[in-house]
Short mmCIF file of C-alpha atoms and ligand atoms in Angstrom, two decimals:
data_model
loop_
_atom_site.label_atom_id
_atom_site.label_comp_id
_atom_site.label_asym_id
_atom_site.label_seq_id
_atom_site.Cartn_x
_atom_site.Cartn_y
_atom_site.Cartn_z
CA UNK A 5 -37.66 -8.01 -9.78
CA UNK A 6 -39.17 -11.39 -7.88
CA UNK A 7 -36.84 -11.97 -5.06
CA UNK A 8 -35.84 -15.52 -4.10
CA UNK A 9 -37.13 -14.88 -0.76
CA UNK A 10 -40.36 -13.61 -0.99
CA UNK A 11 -42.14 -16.59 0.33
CA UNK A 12 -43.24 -14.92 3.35
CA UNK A 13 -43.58 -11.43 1.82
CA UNK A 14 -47.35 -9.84 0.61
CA UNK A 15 -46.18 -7.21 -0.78
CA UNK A 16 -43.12 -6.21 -3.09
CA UNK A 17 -40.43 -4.35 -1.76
CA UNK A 18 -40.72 -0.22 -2.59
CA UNK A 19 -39.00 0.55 -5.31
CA UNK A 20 -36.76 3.13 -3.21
CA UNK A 21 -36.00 0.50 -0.38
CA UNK A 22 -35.18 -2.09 -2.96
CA UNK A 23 -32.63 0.68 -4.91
CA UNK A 24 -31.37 1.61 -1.56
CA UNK A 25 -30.85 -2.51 -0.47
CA UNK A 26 -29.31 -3.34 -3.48
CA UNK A 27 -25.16 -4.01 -3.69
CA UNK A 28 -24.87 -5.36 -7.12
CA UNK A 29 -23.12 -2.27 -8.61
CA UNK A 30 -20.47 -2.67 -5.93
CA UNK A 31 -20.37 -6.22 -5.56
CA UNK A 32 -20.63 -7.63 -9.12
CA UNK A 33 -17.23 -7.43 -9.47
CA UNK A 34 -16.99 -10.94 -7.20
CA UNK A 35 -18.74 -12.68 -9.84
CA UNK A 36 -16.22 -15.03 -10.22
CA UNK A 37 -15.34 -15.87 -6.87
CA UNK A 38 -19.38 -16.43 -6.76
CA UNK A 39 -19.21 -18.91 -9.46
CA UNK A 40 -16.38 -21.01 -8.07
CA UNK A 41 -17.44 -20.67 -4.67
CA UNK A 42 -20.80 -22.30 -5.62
CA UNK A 43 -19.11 -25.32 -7.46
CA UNK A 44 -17.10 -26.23 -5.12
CA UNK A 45 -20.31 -26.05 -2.32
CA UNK A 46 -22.70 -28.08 -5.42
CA UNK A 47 -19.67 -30.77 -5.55
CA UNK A 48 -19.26 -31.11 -2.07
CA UNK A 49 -22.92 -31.85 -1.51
CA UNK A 50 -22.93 -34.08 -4.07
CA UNK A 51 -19.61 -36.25 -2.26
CA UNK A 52 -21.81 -36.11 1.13
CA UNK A 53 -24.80 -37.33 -0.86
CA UNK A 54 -26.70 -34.45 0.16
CA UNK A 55 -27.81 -33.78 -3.25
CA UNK A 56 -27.56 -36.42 -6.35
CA UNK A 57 -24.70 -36.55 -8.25
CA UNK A 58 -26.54 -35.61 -11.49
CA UNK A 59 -28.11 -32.20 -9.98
CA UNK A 60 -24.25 -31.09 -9.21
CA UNK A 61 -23.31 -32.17 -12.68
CA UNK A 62 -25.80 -29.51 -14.14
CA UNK A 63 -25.19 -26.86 -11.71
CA UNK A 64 -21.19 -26.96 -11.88
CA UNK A 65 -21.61 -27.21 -15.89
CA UNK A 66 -24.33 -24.20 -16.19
CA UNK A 67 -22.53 -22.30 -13.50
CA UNK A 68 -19.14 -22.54 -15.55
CA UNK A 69 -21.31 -21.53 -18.72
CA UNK A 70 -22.47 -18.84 -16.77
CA UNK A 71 -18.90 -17.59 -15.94
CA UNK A 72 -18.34 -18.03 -19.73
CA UNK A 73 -21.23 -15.90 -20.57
CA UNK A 74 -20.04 -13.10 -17.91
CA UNK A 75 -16.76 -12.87 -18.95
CA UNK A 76 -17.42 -12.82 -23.16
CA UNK A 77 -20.57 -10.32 -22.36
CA UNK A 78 -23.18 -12.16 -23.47
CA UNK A 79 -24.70 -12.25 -20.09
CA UNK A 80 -24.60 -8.71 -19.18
CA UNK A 81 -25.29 -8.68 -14.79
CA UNK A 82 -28.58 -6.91 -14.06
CA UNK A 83 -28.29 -4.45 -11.84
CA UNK A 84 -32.10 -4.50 -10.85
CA UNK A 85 -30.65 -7.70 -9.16
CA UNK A 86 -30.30 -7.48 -5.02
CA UNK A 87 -26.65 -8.88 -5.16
CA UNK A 88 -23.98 -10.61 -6.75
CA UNK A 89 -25.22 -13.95 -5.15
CA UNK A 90 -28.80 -13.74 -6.34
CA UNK A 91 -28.42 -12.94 -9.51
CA UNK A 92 -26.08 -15.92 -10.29
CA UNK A 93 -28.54 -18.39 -8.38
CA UNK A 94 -31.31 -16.96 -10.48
CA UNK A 95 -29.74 -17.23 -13.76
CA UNK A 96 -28.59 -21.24 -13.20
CA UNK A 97 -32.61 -21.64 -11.97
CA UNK A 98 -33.60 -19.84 -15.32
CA UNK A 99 -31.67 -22.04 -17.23
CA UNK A 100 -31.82 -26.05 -15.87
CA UNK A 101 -35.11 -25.13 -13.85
CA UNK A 102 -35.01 -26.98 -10.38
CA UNK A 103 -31.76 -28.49 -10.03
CA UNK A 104 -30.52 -25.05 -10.29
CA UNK A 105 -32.52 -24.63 -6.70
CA UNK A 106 -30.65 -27.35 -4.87
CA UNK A 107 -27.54 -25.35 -4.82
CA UNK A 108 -28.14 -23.48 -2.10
CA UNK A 109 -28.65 -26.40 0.43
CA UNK A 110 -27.30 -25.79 3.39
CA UNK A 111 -25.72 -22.53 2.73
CA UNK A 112 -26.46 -18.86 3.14
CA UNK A 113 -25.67 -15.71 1.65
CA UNK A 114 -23.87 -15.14 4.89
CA UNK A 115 -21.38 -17.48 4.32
CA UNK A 116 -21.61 -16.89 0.49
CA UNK A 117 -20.58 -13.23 0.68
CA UNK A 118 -18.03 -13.85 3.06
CA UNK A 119 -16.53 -16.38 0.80
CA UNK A 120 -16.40 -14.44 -2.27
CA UNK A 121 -14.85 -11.50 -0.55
CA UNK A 122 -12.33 -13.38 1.16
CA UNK A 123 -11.24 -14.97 -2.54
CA UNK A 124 -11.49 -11.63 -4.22
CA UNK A 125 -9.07 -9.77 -2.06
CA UNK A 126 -6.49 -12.29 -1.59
CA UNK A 127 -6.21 -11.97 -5.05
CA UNK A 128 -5.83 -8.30 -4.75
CA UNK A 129 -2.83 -8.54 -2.16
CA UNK A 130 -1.10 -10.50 -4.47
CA UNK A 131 -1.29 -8.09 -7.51
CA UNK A 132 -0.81 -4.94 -4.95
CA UNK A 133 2.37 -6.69 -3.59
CA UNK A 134 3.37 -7.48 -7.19
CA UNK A 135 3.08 -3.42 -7.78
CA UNK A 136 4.97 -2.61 -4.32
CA UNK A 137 8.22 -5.01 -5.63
CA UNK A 138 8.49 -3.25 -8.78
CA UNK A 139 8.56 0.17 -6.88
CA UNK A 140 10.71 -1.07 -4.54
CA UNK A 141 13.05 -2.23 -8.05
CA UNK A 142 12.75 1.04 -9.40
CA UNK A 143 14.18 2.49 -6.11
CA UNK A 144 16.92 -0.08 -6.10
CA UNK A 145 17.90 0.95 -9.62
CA UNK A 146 17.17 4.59 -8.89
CA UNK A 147 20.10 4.35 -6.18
CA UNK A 148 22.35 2.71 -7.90
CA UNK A 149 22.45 4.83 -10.84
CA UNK A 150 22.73 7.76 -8.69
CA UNK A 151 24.91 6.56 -6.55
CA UNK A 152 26.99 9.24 -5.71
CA UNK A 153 25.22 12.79 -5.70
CA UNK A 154 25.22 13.90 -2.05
CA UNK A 155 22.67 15.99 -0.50
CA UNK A 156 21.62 17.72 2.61
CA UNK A 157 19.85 15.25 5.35
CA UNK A 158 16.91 16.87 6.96
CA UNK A 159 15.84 17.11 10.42
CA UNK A 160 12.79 19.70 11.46
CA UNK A 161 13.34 20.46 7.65
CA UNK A 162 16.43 22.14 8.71
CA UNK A 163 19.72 21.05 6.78
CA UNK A 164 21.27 18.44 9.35
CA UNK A 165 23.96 16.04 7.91
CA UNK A 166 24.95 15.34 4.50
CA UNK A 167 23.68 12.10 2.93
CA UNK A 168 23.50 10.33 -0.20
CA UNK A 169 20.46 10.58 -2.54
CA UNK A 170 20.62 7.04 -2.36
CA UNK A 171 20.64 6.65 0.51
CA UNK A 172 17.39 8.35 1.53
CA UNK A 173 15.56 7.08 -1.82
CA UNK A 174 16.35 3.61 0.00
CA UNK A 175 14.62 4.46 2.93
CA UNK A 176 11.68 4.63 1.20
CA UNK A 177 12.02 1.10 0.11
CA UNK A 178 12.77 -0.25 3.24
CA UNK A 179 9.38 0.85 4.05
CA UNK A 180 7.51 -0.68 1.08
CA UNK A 181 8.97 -4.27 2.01
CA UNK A 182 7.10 -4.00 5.49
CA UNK A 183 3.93 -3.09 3.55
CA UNK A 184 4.51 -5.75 1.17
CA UNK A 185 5.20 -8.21 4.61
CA UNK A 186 1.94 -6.81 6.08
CA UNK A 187 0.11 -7.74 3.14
CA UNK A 188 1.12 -11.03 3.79
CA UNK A 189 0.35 -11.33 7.52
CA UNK A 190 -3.65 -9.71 6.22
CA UNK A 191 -3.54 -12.35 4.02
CA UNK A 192 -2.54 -15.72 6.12
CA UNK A 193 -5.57 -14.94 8.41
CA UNK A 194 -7.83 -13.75 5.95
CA UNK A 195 -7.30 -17.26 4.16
CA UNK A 196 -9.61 -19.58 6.38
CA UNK A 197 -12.71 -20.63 4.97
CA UNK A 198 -16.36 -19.36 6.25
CA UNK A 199 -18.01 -21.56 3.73
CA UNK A 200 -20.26 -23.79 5.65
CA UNK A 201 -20.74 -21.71 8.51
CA UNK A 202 -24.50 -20.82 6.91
CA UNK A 203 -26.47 -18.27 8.49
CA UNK A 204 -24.67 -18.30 11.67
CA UNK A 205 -24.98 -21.62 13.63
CA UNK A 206 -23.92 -24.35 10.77
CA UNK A 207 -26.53 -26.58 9.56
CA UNK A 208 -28.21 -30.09 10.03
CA UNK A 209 -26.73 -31.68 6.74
CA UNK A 210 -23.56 -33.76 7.14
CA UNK A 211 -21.67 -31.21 5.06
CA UNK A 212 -17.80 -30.93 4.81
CA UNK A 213 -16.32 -27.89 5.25
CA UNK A 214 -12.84 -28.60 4.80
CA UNK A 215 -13.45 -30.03 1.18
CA UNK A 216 -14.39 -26.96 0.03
CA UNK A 217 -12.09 -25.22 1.87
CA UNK A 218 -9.57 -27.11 0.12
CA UNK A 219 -11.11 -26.69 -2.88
CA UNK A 220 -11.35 -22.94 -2.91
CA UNK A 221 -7.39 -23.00 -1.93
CA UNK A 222 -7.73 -21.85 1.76
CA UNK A 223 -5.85 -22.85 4.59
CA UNK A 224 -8.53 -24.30 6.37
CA UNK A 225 -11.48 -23.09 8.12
CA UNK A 226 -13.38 -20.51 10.79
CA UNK A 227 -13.22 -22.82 13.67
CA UNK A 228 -16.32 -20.66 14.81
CA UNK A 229 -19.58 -20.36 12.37
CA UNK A 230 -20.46 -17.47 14.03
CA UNK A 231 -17.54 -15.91 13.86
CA UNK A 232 -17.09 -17.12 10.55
CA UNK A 233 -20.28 -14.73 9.21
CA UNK A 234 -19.94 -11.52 11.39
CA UNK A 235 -16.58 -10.56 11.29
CA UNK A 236 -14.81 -8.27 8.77
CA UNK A 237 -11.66 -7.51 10.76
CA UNK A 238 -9.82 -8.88 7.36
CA UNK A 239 -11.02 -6.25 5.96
CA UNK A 240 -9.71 -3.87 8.67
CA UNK A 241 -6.59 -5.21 8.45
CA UNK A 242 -6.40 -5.09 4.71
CA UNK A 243 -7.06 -1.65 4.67
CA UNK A 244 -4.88 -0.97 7.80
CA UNK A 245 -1.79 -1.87 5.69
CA UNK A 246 -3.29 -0.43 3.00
CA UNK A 247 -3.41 2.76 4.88
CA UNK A 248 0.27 2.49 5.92
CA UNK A 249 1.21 1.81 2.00
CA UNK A 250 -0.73 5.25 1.38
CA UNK A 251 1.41 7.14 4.34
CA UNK A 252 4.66 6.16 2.91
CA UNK A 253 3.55 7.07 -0.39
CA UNK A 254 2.20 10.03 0.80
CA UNK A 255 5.57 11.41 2.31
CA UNK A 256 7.43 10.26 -0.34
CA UNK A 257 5.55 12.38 -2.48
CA UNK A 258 5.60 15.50 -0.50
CA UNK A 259 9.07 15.53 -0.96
CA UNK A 260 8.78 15.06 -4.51
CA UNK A 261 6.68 17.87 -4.13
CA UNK A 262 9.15 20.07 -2.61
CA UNK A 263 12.39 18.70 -4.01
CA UNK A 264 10.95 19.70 -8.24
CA UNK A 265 9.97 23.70 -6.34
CA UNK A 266 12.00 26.38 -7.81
CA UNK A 267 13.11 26.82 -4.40
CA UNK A 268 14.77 22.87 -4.06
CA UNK A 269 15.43 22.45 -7.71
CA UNK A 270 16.86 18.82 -6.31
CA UNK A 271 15.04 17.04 -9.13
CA UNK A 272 12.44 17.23 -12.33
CA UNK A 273 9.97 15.35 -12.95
CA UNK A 274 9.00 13.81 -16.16
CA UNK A 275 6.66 16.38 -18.43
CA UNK A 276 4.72 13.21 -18.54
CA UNK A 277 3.97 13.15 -15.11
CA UNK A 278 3.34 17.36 -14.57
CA UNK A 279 0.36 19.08 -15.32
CA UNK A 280 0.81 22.94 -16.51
CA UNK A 281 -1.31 25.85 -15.44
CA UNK A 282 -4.51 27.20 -17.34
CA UNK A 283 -3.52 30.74 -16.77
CA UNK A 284 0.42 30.84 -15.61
CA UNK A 285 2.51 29.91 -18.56
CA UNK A 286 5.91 28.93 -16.80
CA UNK A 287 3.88 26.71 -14.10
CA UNK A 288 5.11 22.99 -14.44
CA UNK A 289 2.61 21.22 -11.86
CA UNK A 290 3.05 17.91 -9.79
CA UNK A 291 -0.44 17.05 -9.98
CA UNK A 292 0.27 13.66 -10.21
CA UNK A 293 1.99 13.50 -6.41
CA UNK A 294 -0.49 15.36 -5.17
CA UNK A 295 -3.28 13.46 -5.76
CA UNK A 296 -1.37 10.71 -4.31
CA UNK A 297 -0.46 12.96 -1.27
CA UNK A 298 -4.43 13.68 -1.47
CA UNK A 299 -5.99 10.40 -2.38
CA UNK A 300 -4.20 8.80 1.26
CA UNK A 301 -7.00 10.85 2.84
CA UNK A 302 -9.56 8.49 1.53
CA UNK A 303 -7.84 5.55 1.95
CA UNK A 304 -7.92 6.32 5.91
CA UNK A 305 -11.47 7.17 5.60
CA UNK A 306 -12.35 3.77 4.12
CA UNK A 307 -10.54 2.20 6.98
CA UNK A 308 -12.33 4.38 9.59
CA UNK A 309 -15.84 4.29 7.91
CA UNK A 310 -15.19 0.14 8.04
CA UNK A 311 -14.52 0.30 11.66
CA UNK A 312 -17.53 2.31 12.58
CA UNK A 313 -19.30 0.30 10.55
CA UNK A 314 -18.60 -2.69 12.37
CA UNK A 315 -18.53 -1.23 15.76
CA UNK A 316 -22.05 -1.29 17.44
CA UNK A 317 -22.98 -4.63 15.41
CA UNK A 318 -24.32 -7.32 17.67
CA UNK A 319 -23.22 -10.64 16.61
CA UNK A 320 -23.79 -12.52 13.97
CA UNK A 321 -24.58 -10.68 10.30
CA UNK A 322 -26.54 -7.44 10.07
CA UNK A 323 -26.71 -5.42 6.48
CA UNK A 324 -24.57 -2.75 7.58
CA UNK A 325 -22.25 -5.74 6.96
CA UNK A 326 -22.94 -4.57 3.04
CA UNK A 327 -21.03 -1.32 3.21
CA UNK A 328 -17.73 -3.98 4.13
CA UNK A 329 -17.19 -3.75 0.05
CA UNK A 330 -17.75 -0.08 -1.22
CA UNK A 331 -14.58 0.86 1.58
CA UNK A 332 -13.01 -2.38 0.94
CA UNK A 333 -12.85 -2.13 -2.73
CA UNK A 334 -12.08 1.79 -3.26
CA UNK A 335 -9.25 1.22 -0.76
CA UNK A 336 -7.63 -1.70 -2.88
CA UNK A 337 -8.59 0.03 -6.52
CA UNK A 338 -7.22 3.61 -5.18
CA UNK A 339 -3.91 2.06 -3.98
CA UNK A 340 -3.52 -0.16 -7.47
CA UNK A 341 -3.67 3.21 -8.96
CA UNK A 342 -1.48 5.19 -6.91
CA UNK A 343 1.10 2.62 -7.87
CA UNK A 344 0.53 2.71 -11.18
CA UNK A 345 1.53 6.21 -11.90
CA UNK A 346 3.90 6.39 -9.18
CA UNK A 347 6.19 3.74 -9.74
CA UNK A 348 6.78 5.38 -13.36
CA UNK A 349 6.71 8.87 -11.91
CA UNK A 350 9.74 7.67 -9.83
CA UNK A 351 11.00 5.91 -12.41
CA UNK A 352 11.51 8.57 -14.90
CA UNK A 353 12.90 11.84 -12.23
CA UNK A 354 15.45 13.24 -13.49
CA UNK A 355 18.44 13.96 -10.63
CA UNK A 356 20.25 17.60 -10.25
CA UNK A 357 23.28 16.57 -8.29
CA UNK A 358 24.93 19.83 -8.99
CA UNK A 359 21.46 21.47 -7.44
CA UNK A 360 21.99 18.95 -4.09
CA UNK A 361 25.41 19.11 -3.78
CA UNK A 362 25.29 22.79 -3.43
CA UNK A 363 22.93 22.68 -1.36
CA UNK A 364 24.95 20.09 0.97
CA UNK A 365 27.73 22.85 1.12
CA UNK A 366 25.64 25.66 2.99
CA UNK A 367 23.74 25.52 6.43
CA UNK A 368 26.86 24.40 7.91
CA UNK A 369 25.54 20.54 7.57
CA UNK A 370 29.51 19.63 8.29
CA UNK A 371 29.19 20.82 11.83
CA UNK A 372 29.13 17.77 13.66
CA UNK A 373 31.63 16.36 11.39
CA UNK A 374 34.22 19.56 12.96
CA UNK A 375 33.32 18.86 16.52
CA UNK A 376 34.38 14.67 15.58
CA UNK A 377 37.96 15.69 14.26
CA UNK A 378 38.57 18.07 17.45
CA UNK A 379 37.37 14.71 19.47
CA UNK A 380 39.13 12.16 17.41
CA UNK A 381 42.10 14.82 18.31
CA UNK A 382 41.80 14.28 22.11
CA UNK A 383 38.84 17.21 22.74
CA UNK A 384 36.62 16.07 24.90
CA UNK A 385 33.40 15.81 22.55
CA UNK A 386 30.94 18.66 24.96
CA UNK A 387 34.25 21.44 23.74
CA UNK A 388 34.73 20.14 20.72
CA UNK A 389 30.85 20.39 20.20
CA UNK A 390 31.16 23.99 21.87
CA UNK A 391 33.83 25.22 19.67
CA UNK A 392 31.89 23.93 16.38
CA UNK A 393 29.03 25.80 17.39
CA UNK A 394 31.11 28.91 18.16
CA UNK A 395 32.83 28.91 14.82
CA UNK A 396 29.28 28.60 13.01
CA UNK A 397 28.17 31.41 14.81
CA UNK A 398 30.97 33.39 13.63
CA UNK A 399 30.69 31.98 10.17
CA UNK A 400 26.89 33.08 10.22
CA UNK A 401 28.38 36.89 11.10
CA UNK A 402 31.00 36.83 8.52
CA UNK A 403 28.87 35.54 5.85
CA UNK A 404 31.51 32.27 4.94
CA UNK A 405 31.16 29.04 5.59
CA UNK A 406 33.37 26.50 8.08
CA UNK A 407 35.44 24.54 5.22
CA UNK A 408 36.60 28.69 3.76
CA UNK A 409 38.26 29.69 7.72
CA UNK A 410 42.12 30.14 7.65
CA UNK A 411 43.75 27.54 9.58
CA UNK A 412 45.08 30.01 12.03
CA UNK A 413 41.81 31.55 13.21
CA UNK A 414 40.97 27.85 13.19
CA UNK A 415 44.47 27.35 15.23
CA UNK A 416 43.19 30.25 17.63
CA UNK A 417 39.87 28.73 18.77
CA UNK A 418 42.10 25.45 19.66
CA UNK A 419 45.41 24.20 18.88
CA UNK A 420 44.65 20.58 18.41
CA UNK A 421 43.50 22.00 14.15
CA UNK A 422 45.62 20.57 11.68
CA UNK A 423 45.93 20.97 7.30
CA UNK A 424 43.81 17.66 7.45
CA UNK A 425 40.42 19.43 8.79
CA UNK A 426 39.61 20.94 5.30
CA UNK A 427 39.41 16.76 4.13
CA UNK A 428 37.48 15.50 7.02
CA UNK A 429 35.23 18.42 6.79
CA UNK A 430 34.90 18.01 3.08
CA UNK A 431 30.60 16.44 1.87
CA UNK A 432 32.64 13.41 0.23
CA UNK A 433 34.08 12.54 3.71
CA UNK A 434 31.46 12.97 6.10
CA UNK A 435 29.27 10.62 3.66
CA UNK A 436 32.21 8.07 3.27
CA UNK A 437 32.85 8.03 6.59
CA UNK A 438 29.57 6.91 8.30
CA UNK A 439 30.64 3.63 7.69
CA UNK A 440 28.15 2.56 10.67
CA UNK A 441 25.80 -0.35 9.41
CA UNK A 442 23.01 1.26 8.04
CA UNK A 443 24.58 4.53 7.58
CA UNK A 444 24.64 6.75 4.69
CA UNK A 445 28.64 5.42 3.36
CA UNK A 446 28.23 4.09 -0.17
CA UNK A 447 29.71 1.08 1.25
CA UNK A 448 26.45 0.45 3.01
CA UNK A 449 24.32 2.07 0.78
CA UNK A 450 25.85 -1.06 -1.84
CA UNK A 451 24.65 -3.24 0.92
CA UNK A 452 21.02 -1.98 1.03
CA UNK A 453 20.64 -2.34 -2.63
CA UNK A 454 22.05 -5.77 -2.56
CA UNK A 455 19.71 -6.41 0.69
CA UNK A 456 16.89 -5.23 -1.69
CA UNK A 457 17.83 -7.39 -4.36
CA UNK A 458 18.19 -10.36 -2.72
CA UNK A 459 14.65 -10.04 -0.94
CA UNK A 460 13.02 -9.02 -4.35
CA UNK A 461 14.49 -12.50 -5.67
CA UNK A 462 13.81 -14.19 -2.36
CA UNK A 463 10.00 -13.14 -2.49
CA UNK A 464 9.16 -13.85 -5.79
N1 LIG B 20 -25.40 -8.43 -0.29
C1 LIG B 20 -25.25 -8.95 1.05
C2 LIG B 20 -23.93 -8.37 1.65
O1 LIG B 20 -23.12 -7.97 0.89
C3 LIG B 20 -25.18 -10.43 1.03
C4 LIG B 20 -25.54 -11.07 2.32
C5 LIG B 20 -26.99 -10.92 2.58
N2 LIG B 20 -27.39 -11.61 3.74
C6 LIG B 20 -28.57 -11.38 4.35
N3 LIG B 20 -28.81 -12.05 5.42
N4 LIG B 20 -29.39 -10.46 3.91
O2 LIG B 20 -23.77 -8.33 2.83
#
């Protein structure tokens, strides 16, 4: 294919370099970005008088046919084409002949492509935080219609303190609200406009930079043209919190892993979101989390291969700049579709309380709750502590558990044990009673979900 800058060039490109320089397969996908980006430029020449008024009347209208024609497939995008940018400028020159080649006065594809990628992915945040809020829903709901199985707390994934299911669901959407607030910190410095900023030093025509800018819906500009073309940190950061979305969906998913085991039994997941085995018949699979658990792996690799990338890079744009998109891209499409299965994965678990609860009442996860009475009693809390431990121990021997002990051995290891220890040692009352803000009581569990709700409305 003739490339629009072969002026200088005796010799076509070989046909293995040009393959290999290529991005359109990855970076078609801006091709409306392109389109707008390059209207708003034609316009803005046109105000500065740096091209007539006419020629920006037949680029903007052939350009927006040209989006037309994209989007119904008439115009299918030639991939023999170098990029995203040149195809579109080639297609307005085949079609109103030279006007078409004023649009790319005082411009560069350096500015071009960092234009369109900008536009693309704040788009993207928005529809990945719009995903995150309805997971973090489905938690909300997910609590509150469980609200009161109890379960063990982990620590070490050793039974530690009883909690409510709720309680730890909501932790995980605690989490997804930061994500969703990093998103939005990527996304206030990612909106500045490079457009203008040409190949690296600005140009000699009186151009104006904030009217496109404002045009294109940024906040304003790269205060730095260099700058402007060279860096990709947005896309660092993008995939940064990206890579932090992927970690809490990643743990969240291990212990949906582990919670739908034979061995946990805390929960099942939806037949429609299990896989069975080709040669074990009872095998119900949770293929789905895994590959969420598995697909975090490339997520971080996009975000170090970006890095790298940019690394050694003198300043101002070099083609390894290119490989921005492919890492860029498969972060944001893999995390849209992680969400997509996950939120109804979630959504559709089906709760064993009678599985958690009984699992709450071994592994002596009332413990501390015994050393608290003796100290709410007057025991200083290091006995107290000692004698809990020393009636575990002899628990462990005797195969029982602390709430089954007679009140008089009790009585024995320390007079200060009354009739009332079998309540305050009782699941229901050490959940009730960490009434601490943020604890695991159902009074502030209520609170959480009513946090949640409020921010979900708040951040519409
Ligand atoms: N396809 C290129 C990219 O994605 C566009 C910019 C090309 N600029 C250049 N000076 N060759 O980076």
């Amino acid at each position: 294919m003739s490339k629009l800058w072969e002026g200088r060039f005796s010799k076509a490109l070989d046909s293995h370099a040009d393959d290999f320089n290529s991005s359109i397969r990855i970076d078609s996908r801006m091709y409306k970005q392109d389109i707008t980006g390059s209207m708003a430029h034609a316009a803005m020449l046109a105000a500065q008088g740096i091209i007539a008024e006419q020629d920006a009347d037949a680029i903007i209208a052939e350009l927006d046919a040209i989006l037309q024609d994209i989007e119904s497939g008439s115009l299918p995008i030639d991939t023999a084409a170098e990029d995203i940018h040149m195809f579109v400028e080639t297609e307005l020159t085949k079609r109103i002949g030279d006007g078409g080649k004023k649009l790319h006065t005082a411009r560069s594809r350096n500015d071009q492509v960092a234009v369109d990628i900008r536009m693309y992915l704040r788009e993207q945040i928005t529809e990945i935080q719009q995903k995150i809020k309805k997971l973090v829903s489905v938690l909300a709901d997910l609590a509150q219609q469980n609200a009161d199985a109890i379960m063990p707390g982990y620590t070490h994934l050793q039974r530690a303190q009883p909690i409510l299911f709720s309680h730890h669901i909501l932790a995980y959407a605690m989490m997804l609200t930061r994500d969703v607030g990093r998103l939005e910190d990527a996304r206030i410095r990612m909106n500045r406009s490079p457009l203008g900023a040409c190949a690296l030093a600005g140009t000699t025509y009186p151009t104006d930079r904030h009217k496109t800018a404002k045009a294109l819906d940024f906040d304003g500009i790269c205060q730095n043209s260099i700058d402007a073309v060279s860096d990709r940190d947005f896309c660092v950061e993008l995939i940064s919190a990206l890579s932090i979305v992927m970690m809490h969906l990643s743990r969240f998913s291990e212990e949906l892993i582990l919670w739908c085991s034979w061995e946990f039994q805390f929960i099942e997941l939806d037949d429609s979101f299990t896989t069975g085995s080709s040669i074990m018949p009872q095998k119900k699979n949770a293929d789905i989390a895994e590959l969420v658990r598995g697909k975090t792996g490339r997520v971080y690799g996009d975000l170090m291969g970006t890095l790298t990338m940019l690394k050694g890079l003198p300043l101002a744009y070099n083609k390894d700049m290119q490989e921005d998109k492919e890492s860029v891209f498969d972060a944001v499409d893999t995390v849209k579709m992680c969400l997509d299965v996950f939120t109804p994965m979630v959504q559709t678990v089906k709760v064993k309380k009678e599985n958690m609860y009984r699992a709450a009442q071994k592994g002596f996860i009332n413990a501390t709750d015994l050393a608290d009475y003796l100290t709410k009693k007057g025991v200083p809390f290091r006995t107290a502590y000692k004698i809990s431990g020393q009636l575990v121990g002899w628990c462990i021997q005797n195969g029982t558990v602390l709430e089954e002990l007679p009140l008089s051995y009790l009585q024995q290891q320390h007079p200060a044990f009354g009739e009332d220890v079998y309540n305050e040692i009782s699941l229901e009352t050490c959940v009730a009673k960490r009434i601490s803000d943020g604890g695991t009581s159902p009074h502030s569990v209520a609170a959480q979900i009513q946090f949640l709700r409020e921010w979900l409305e708040g951040s519409k």
